[in-house]
XYZ file of C-alpha atoms in Angstrom:
205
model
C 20.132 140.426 -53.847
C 20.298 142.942 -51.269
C 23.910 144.538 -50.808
C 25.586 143.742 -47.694
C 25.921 146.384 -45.330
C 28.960 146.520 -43.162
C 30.164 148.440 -39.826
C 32.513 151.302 -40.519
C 34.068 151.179 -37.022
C 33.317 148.435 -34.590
C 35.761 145.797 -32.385
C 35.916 142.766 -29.911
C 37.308 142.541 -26.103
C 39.190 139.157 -25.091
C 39.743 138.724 -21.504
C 41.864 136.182 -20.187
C 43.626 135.108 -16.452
C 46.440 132.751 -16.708
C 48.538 131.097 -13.630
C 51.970 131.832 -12.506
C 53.092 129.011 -15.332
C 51.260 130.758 -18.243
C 48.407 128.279 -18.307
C 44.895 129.701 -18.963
C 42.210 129.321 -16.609
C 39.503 131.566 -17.897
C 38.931 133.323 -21.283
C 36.115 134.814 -22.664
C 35.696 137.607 -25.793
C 32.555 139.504 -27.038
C 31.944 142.175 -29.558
C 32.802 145.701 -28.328
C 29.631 147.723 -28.251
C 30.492 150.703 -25.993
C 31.945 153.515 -27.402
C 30.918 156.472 -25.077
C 30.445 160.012 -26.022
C 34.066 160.879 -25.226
C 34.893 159.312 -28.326
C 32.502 161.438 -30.693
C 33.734 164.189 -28.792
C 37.103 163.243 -29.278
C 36.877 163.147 -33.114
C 35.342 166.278 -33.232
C 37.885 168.265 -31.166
C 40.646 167.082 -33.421
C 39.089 168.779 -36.467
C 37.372 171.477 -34.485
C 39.469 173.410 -31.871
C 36.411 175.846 -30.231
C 33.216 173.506 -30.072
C 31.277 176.001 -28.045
C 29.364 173.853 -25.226
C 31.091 170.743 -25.964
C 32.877 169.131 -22.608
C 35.473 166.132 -22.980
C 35.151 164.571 -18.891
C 38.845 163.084 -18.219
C 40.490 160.780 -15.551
C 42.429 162.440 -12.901
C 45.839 161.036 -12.546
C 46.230 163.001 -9.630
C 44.323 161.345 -7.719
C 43.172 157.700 -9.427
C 40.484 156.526 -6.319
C 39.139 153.087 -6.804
C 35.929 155.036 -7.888
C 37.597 156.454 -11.277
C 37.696 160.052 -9.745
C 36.430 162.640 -12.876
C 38.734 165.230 -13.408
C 37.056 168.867 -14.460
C 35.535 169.442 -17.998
C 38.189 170.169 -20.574
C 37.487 174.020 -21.378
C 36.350 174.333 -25.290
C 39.306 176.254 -25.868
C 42.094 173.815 -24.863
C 43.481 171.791 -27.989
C 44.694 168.128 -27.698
C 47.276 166.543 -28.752
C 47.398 162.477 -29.004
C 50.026 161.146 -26.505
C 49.894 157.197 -26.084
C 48.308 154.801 -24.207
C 50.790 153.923 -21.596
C 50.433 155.090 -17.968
C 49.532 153.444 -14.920
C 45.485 154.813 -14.693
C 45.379 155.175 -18.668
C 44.866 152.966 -22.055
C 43.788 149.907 -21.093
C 41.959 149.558 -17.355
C 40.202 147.268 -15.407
C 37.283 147.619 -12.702
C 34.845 145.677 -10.678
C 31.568 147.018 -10.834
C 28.943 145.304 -12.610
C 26.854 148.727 -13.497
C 25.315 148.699 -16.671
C 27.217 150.647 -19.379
C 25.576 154.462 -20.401
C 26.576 156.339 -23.520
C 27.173 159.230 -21.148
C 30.109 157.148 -19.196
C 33.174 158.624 -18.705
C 34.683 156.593 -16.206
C 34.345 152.989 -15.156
C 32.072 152.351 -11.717
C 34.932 150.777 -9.768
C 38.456 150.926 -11.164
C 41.603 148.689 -9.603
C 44.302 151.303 -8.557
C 47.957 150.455 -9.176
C 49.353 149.054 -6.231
C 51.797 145.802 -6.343
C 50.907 144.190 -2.983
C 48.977 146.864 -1.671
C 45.039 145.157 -0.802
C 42.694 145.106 -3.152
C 45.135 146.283 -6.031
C 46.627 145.142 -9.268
C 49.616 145.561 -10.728
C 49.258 147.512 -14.101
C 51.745 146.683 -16.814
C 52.446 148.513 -19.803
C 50.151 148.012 -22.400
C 51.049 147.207 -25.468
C 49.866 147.717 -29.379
C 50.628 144.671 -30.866
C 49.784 144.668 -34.461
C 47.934 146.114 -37.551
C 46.340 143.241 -39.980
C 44.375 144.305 -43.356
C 42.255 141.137 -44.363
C 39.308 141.950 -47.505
C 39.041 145.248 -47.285
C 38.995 145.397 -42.459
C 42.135 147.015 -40.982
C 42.352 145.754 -37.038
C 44.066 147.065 -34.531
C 45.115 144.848 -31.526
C 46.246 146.608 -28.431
C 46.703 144.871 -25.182
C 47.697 145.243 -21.410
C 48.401 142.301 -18.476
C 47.776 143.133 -15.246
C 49.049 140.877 -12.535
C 47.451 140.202 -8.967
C 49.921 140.247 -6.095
C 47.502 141.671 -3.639
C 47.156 138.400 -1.250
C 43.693 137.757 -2.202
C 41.178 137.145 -5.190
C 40.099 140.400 -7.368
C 36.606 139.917 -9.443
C 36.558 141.643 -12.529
C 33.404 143.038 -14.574
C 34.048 145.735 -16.628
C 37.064 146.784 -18.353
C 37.558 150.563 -20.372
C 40.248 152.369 -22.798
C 41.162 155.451 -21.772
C 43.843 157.298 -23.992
C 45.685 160.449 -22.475
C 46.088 163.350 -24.309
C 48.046 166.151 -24.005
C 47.194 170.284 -23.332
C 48.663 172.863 -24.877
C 50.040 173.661 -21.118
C 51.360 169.842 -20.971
C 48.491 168.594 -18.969
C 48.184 164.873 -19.593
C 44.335 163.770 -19.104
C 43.581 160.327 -19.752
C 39.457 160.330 -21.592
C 37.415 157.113 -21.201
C 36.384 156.455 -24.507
C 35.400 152.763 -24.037
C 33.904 151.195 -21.694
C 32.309 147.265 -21.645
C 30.912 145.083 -19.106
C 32.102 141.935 -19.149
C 29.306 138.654 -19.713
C 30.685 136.744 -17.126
C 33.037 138.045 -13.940
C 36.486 136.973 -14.329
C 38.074 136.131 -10.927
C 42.138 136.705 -10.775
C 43.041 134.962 -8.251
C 46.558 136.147 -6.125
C 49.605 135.628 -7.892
C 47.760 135.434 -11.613
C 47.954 137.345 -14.268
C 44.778 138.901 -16.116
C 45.109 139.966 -19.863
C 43.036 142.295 -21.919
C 42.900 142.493 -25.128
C 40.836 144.977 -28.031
C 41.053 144.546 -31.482
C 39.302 147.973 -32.786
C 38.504 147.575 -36.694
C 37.649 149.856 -39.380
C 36.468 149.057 -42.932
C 38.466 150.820 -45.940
């Protein structure tokens, strides 16, 4: 008998929209197969600090524009320091383009800005890591984030991403897009409903 080979790192996305009563009107959930090359980066740079022509392209909070503006190239100098996955443009995010997903992806096509009942915006709440399981041998890691629609009109969504911020040395937060998936089927949130998106990230001891 051959021996079974398993992943050492993989994951699933679960997308959901549920009415202003908590009933669900959509769900769907596929393995996660997009980790970009932020993330190899990003494992390197924490072992590494001066990786020569290595680049880590972050999100620019300053100025979030529905296209996912890139911030500059982290220099190969800077060192980062892990600082959570709240925020309003980082951890978990949300878009609406249906563009194929690249390895070389560092931000979504179309992100939703935060923006209560501003057009054409969602409401991003704070995500959330709910809970660590260990079951034969595969620790998960669930993390999650609702975003509600208060906008006056039906959002489509297609892709979704996890960006975690990190931290310079000068106390420069940068959030890096480190996962990004296109969704199978669009998900429509309709005004006053509430998408949810969940990972569950999974390594194997």
């Amino acid at each position: 008998m051959k021996d079974q080979i398993l992943p050492t790192l993989g994951g699933q996305w679960i997308v959901e929209v549920h009415d202003c009563k908590g009933s669900l009107l959509h769900r769907q959930s596929e393995p996660m197969k997009s980790f970009v090359a932020n993330f190899s980066r990003c494992i390197v740079r924490l072992g590494f600090r001066n990786q020569g022509s290595m680049r880590m392209f972050t999100l620019d909070l300053a100025n979030p524009a529905t296209g996912g503006v890139v911030g500059p190239p982290q220099a190969s100098n800077v060192w980062f320091r892990w600082v959570g996955l709240q925020g309003s443009y980082s951890g978990i995010i949300v878009g609406s383009s249906g563009r194929a997903v690249q390895g070389t992806d560092n931000r979504l096509g179309t992100a939703y800005r935060p923006g209560g009942t501003t057009t054409l915006r969602l409401t991003h709440n704070r995500g959330t890591w709910i809970s660590e399981t260990k079951t034969a041998g595969t620790i998960t890691e669930r993390y999650q984030r609702t975003f509600t629609n208060n906008s006056g009109s039906a959002l489509p969504v297609r892709e979704i991403g996890f960006a975690p911020v990190f931290e310079t040395p000068g106390a420069v937060q940068r959030p890096v897009l480190m996962i990004r998936d296109k969704l199978g089927t669009v998900a429509i949130v309709n005004n006053l409903t509430t998408l949810t998106v969940t990972y569950d990230l999974w390594t194997v001891r």
